[in-house]
C-alpha cells in the first residue's frame, strides 16, 4: 500500500495535562512519569479503573505516594493520560497532507488499516475507553468527541467519493462508516496478544473484513461501473444520502 505524504495537520490538544507538583518536565522526570503510567496501565488492565487505587500503583512501583503525586494529581489524571495517546493516534489516521494525490478509496482503506494497527499497538490502554467509558471527566469526553467527530466527517467524505467513483458499494454512509470502525472498536472484547495471529496478521485480516463492509470493488469492477451507460428510466434515480447525525 502506498505511503501518504507527511501530515500537516496540527495534533489535537490533550484534554488534560498532568498537574502534579512538578513545575517543569525534564528527561529524568519524563522517565519517571512513564514508569508510573506503565505500572498503572497494567493494574487498570487487570483490575479495572474502579478497583485500582493509588496505593496499588505505588506498591507496584516500590515507591511512596508523594512520588506519584509529584507527577499526577489523582488516579483519573493517570487514566486519562494513558487513554489520550491511543485516542489521538486512532482518530488522526485520516489527517493526510493536502497534496496527497491518492484517490479517496485508497485513503479510506489506508485509514482503516492505520486505525486497526493503532488500536492493537496501544493495547491495553487503547481498549480502556471502550471498557471504562464512565471513568472520564467531562473535559476528556468533550475532547474525545471532538476528534471522533472530525474523524467521521473525514471518513464519510472519503466513502462518498469512493462510492461515486465506483470503488465502494454501500447505502447508508454513516452506518457503513461506523460498522467498519466497529471491528477495531470491539477488539477489547476478545483480543489478547500472543494469539495464533500476530499483530501484523491481525491488522491484515481485520482490514480485509472492514473493506468488505465498505463494499470495496475490484479495480476492474469499479472501472466497468464508471463506464456503464446510464439506465433508461422515466425519471433519474437518486441515491440516498446519509443523515447528518453526530457519531454515537
Tab-separated table of C-alpha atoms in Angstrom:
chain	number	residue	atom	x	y	z
A	1	UNK	CA	0.000	0.000	0.000
A	2	UNK	CA	1.325	3.401	-0.937
A	3	UNK	CA	2.587	5.624	1.806
A	4	UNK	CA	0.992	9.009	2.318
A	5	UNK	CA	2.599	12.415	2.243
A	6	UNK	CA	3.674	13.904	5.518
A	7	UNK	CA	0.806	15.154	7.630
A	8	UNK	CA	0.482	18.881	8.063
A	9	UNK	CA	-2.483	18.913	10.437
A	10	UNK	CA	-1.657	20.025	13.965
A	11	UNK	CA	-2.228	17.375	16.619
A	12	UNK	CA	-5.269	17.950	18.850
A	13	UNK	CA	-4.516	19.382	22.253
A	14	UNK	CA	-4.799	16.855	25.088
A	15	UNK	CA	-7.854	17.428	27.296
A	16	UNK	CA	-5.830	17.271	30.473
A	17	UNK	CA	-2.193	17.980	31.216
A	18	UNK	CA	-0.708	16.257	34.260
A	19	UNK	CA	-0.805	18.778	37.097
A	20	UNK	CA	1.108	17.260	39.953
A	21	UNK	CA	3.577	19.307	41.957
A	22	UNK	CA	6.200	19.178	39.213
A	23	UNK	CA	6.738	22.563	37.547
A	24	UNK	CA	8.940	21.886	34.520
A	25	UNK	CA	9.482	18.479	32.891
A	26	UNK	CA	12.980	17.077	32.461
A	27	UNK	CA	14.346	13.969	30.772
A	28	UNK	CA	14.542	12.256	34.137
A	29	UNK	CA	11.045	13.272	35.152
A	30	UNK	CA	9.627	12.063	31.834
A	31	UNK	CA	11.164	8.659	32.504
A	32	UNK	CA	9.601	8.556	35.963
A	33	UNK	CA	6.214	9.580	34.610
A	34	UNK	CA	6.424	6.734	32.102
A	35	UNK	CA	7.210	4.306	34.918
A	36	UNK	CA	4.067	5.403	36.723
A	37	UNK	CA	1.975	5.143	33.572
A	38	UNK	CA	3.296	1.686	32.729
A	39	UNK	CA	2.580	0.332	36.205
A	40	UNK	CA	-0.870	1.922	36.270
A	41	UNK	CA	-1.708	0.592	32.808
A	42	UNK	CA	-1.064	-2.990	33.921
A	43	UNK	CA	-3.198	-2.524	37.033
A	44	UNK	CA	-6.078	-0.854	35.181
A	45	UNK	CA	-5.998	-3.697	32.681
A	46	UNK	CA	-6.058	-6.362	35.380
A	47	UNK	CA	-8.444	-4.856	37.933
A	48	UNK	CA	-10.358	-2.144	36.095
A	49	UNK	CA	-10.488	1.552	36.900
A	50	UNK	CA	-12.749	1.382	39.949
A	51	UNK	CA	-10.761	-1.387	41.635
A	52	UNK	CA	-7.339	0.167	41.100
A	53	UNK	CA	-6.005	2.525	43.758
A	54	UNK	CA	-3.054	4.861	44.091
A	55	UNK	CA	-1.857	2.574	46.882
A	56	UNK	CA	-1.672	-0.344	44.450
A	57	UNK	CA	0.236	1.785	41.964
A	58	UNK	CA	2.851	2.857	44.495
A	59	UNK	CA	3.228	-0.715	45.732
A	60	UNK	CA	3.809	-1.924	42.177
A	61	UNK	CA	6.473	0.760	41.761
A	62	UNK	CA	8.050	0.265	45.177
A	63	UNK	CA	7.730	3.981	45.979
A	64	UNK	CA	5.660	6.225	48.243
A	65	UNK	CA	2.539	8.206	47.345
A	66	UNK	CA	4.340	11.574	47.153
A	67	UNK	CA	6.377	10.132	44.262
A	68	UNK	CA	3.182	9.630	42.233
A	69	UNK	CA	1.504	12.864	43.334
A	70	UNK	CA	4.549	14.841	42.238
A	71	UNK	CA	3.666	13.982	38.629
A	72	UNK	CA	-0.082	13.332	38.704
A	73	UNK	CA	-2.885	14.917	40.672
A	74	UNK	CA	-5.036	11.798	41.041
A	75	UNK	CA	-5.950	8.397	39.617
A	76	UNK	CA	-8.267	9.836	36.979
A	77	UNK	CA	-5.496	12.027	35.614
A	78	UNK	CA	-3.259	8.975	35.224
A	79	UNK	CA	-6.058	7.075	33.489
A	80	UNK	CA	-6.882	9.903	31.079
A	81	UNK	CA	-3.219	10.439	30.243
A	82	UNK	CA	-2.947	6.751	29.352
A	83	UNK	CA	-6.064	6.889	27.182
A	84	UNK	CA	-5.382	10.103	25.278
A	85	UNK	CA	-2.369	8.812	23.337
A	86	UNK	CA	-4.314	5.973	21.644
A	87	UNK	CA	-7.357	8.215	21.178
A	88	UNK	CA	-5.250	10.764	19.325
A	89	UNK	CA	-3.385	8.090	17.362
A	90	UNK	CA	-6.613	6.419	16.216
A	91	UNK	CA	-8.696	9.449	15.346
A	92	UNK	CA	-5.987	11.303	13.410
A	93	UNK	CA	-5.219	8.490	10.946
A	94	UNK	CA	-7.024	10.387	8.179
A	95	UNK	CA	-5.112	13.637	8.608
A	96	UNK	CA	-3.373	13.232	5.266
A	97	UNK	CA	-1.423	16.065	3.700
A	98	UNK	CA	-3.413	18.365	1.432
A	99	UNK	CA	-1.237	17.379	-1.537
A	100	UNK	CA	-1.704	13.610	-1.057
A	101	UNK	CA	-2.514	12.501	-4.634
A	102	UNK	CA	-4.183	9.173	-3.840
A	103	UNK	CA	-7.844	8.614	-4.710
A	104	UNK	CA	-10.442	8.609	-1.953
A	105	UNK	CA	-10.925	4.839	-1.803
A	106	UNK	CA	-7.194	4.252	-1.231
A	107	UNK	CA	-7.101	6.837	1.544
A	108	UNK	CA	-10.156	5.294	3.191
A	109	UNK	CA	-8.669	1.787	3.212
A	110	UNK	CA	-5.289	3.110	4.343
A	111	UNK	CA	-7.009	4.990	7.159
A	112	UNK	CA	-8.853	1.855	8.262
A	113	UNK	CA	-5.625	-0.110	8.270
A	114	UNK	CA	-3.912	2.582	10.333
A	115	UNK	CA	-6.848	2.740	12.740
A	116	UNK	CA	-6.750	-1.005	13.336
A	117	UNK	CA	-2.964	-1.008	13.672
A	118	UNK	CA	-3.028	1.888	16.149
A	119	UNK	CA	-5.697	0.189	18.257
A	120	UNK	CA	-3.667	-3.007	18.507
A	121	UNK	CA	-0.354	-1.194	19.010
A	122	UNK	CA	-1.762	0.663	22.032
A	123	UNK	CA	-3.015	-2.472	23.799
A	124	UNK	CA	-4.213	-2.423	26.526
A	125	UNK	CA	-4.648	1.342	27.078
A	126	UNK	CA	-6.260	1.692	23.656
A	127	UNK	CA	-9.102	-0.517	24.881
A	128	UNK	CA	-9.766	1.364	28.134
A	129	UNK	CA	-12.163	3.946	26.616
A	130	UNK	CA	-14.418	1.095	25.445
A	131	UNK	CA	-14.186	-0.836	28.703
A	132	UNK	CA	-14.445	2.094	31.126
A	133	UNK	CA	-16.455	4.927	29.497
A	134	UNK	CA	-17.768	6.043	32.877
A	135	UNK	CA	-14.293	6.876	34.183
A	136	UNK	CA	-13.673	10.051	32.185
A	137	UNK	CA	-14.130	13.684	33.131
A	138	UNK	CA	-16.454	15.971	31.115
A	139	UNK	CA	-13.392	17.740	29.689
A	140	UNK	CA	-11.951	14.478	28.416
A	141	UNK	CA	-15.262	13.380	26.920
A	142	UNK	CA	-15.631	16.711	25.138
A	143	UNK	CA	-12.141	16.495	23.629
A	144	UNK	CA	-12.606	12.861	22.653
A	145	UNK	CA	-15.927	13.585	20.948
A	146	UNK	CA	-14.354	16.447	19.018
A	147	UNK	CA	-11.605	14.303	17.482
A	148	UNK	CA	-14.078	11.470	16.831
A	149	UNK	CA	-16.460	13.811	15.018
A	150	UNK	CA	-13.626	15.140	12.883
A	151	UNK	CA	-12.566	11.588	12.036
A	152	UNK	CA	-16.048	10.516	10.963
A	153	UNK	CA	-16.516	13.694	8.945
A	154	UNK	CA	-13.319	12.907	7.030
A	155	UNK	CA	-14.107	9.208	6.710
A	156	UNK	CA	-17.661	9.712	5.444
A	157	UNK	CA	-16.434	12.200	2.841
A	158	UNK	CA	-13.894	9.652	1.573
A	159	UNK	CA	-16.531	6.919	1.472
A	160	UNK	CA	-18.905	9.019	-0.586
A	161	UNK	CA	-16.123	9.952	-3.007
A	162	UNK	CA	-15.176	6.294	-3.284
A	163	UNK	CA	-18.775	5.306	-3.930
A	164	UNK	CA	-19.122	7.982	-6.614
A	165	UNK	CA	-16.008	6.653	-8.368
A	166	UNK	CA	-17.427	3.115	-8.308
A	167	UNK	CA	-14.956	1.655	-5.803
A	168	UNK	CA	-17.364	1.257	-2.858
A	169	UNK	CA	-20.838	-0.249	-2.803
A	170	UNK	CA	-22.993	0.666	0.199
A	171	UNK	CA	-26.210	2.517	1.004
A	172	UNK	CA	-26.038	4.495	4.251
A	173	UNK	CA	-22.777	6.388	4.645
A	174	UNK	CA	-22.793	6.958	8.405
A	175	UNK	CA	-23.946	3.439	9.235
A	176	UNK	CA	-21.311	1.975	6.918
A	177	UNK	CA	-18.561	4.123	8.453
A	178	UNK	CA	-19.451	3.167	11.999
A	179	UNK	CA	-19.901	-0.503	11.118
A	180	UNK	CA	-16.442	-0.670	9.527
A	181	UNK	CA	-14.849	1.074	12.504
A	182	UNK	CA	-16.656	-1.183	14.969
A	183	UNK	CA	-14.278	-4.013	14.054
A	184	UNK	CA	-11.343	-2.425	15.900
A	185	UNK	CA	-13.772	-0.847	18.364
A	186	UNK	CA	-14.875	-4.225	19.701
A	187	UNK	CA	-11.410	-5.756	19.906
A	188	UNK	CA	-11.457	-5.127	23.648
A	189	UNK	CA	-13.974	-7.961	23.998
A	190	UNK	CA	-11.732	-10.679	22.645
A	191	UNK	CA	-8.265	-9.575	21.534
A	192	UNK	CA	-5.271	-10.787	23.502
A	193	UNK	CA	-1.608	-10.576	22.463
A	194	UNK	CA	0.166	-13.842	21.815
A	195	UNK	CA	-2.658	-15.467	19.894
A	196	UNK	CA	-2.422	-17.533	16.723
A	197	UNK	CA	-2.224	-14.390	14.577
A	198	UNK	CA	0.485	-11.837	15.235
A	199	UNK	CA	-0.278	-8.093	15.247
A	200	UNK	CA	0.572	-7.609	11.556
A	201	UNK	CA	-1.531	-10.609	10.524
A	202	UNK	CA	-4.414	-9.404	12.671
A	203	UNK	CA	-4.261	-5.965	11.042
A	204	UNK	CA	-4.352	-7.554	7.580
A	205	UNK	CA	-7.275	-9.818	8.478
A	206	UNK	CA	-9.371	-7.063	10.039
A	207	UNK	CA	-8.596	-4.597	7.247
A	208	UNK	CA	-9.876	-7.094	4.681
A	209	UNK	CA	-13.052	-7.628	6.699
A	210	UNK	CA	-13.594	-3.885	7.119
A	211	UNK	CA	-13.067	-3.405	3.376
A	212	UNK	CA	-15.923	-5.824	2.738
A	213	UNK	CA	-18.169	-3.744	4.972
A	214	UNK	CA	-17.434	-0.790	2.678
A	215	UNK	CA	-18.282	-2.893	-0.359
A	216	UNK	CA	-14.805	-2.466	-1.849
A	217	UNK	CA	-14.893	-3.454	-5.505
A	218	UNK	CA	-12.060	-4.812	-7.592
A	219	UNK	CA	-10.339	-2.315	-9.889
A	220	UNK	CA	-11.893	-3.969	-12.946
A	221	UNK	CA	-15.391	-3.915	-11.480
A	222	UNK	CA	-15.053	-0.283	-10.408
A	223	UNK	CA	-13.796	0.728	-13.852
A	224	UNK	CA	-16.658	-1.152	-15.505
A	225	UNK	CA	-19.197	0.538	-13.276
A	226	UNK	CA	-17.906	4.014	-14.119
A	227	UNK	CA	-18.076	3.304	-17.864
A	228	UNK	CA	-21.514	1.682	-17.875
A	229	UNK	CA	-24.140	3.773	-19.725
A	230	UNK	CA	-26.973	5.197	-17.628
A	231	UNK	CA	-30.110	3.088	-17.451
A	232	UNK	CA	-33.116	4.381	-19.362
A	233	UNK	CA	-35.841	5.171	-16.886
A	234	UNK	CA	-38.728	7.592	-16.755
A	235	UNK	CA	-37.032	9.604	-14.039
A	236	UNK	CA	-33.470	9.668	-12.715
A	237	UNK	CA	-32.824	7.557	-9.644
A	238	UNK	CA	-31.401	9.364	-6.661
A	239	UNK	CA	-29.072	7.769	-4.178
A	240	UNK	CA	-29.998	8.068	-0.576
A	241	UNK	CA	-27.740	10.393	1.364
A	242	UNK	CA	-26.770	9.530	4.879
A	243	UNK	CA	-28.392	11.519	7.668
A	244	UNK	CA	-26.098	14.204	9.026
A	245	UNK	CA	-26.092	12.803	12.525
A	246	UNK	CA	-23.439	13.030	15.179
A	247	UNK	CA	-21.399	9.890	15.888
A	248	UNK	CA	-22.571	7.803	18.774
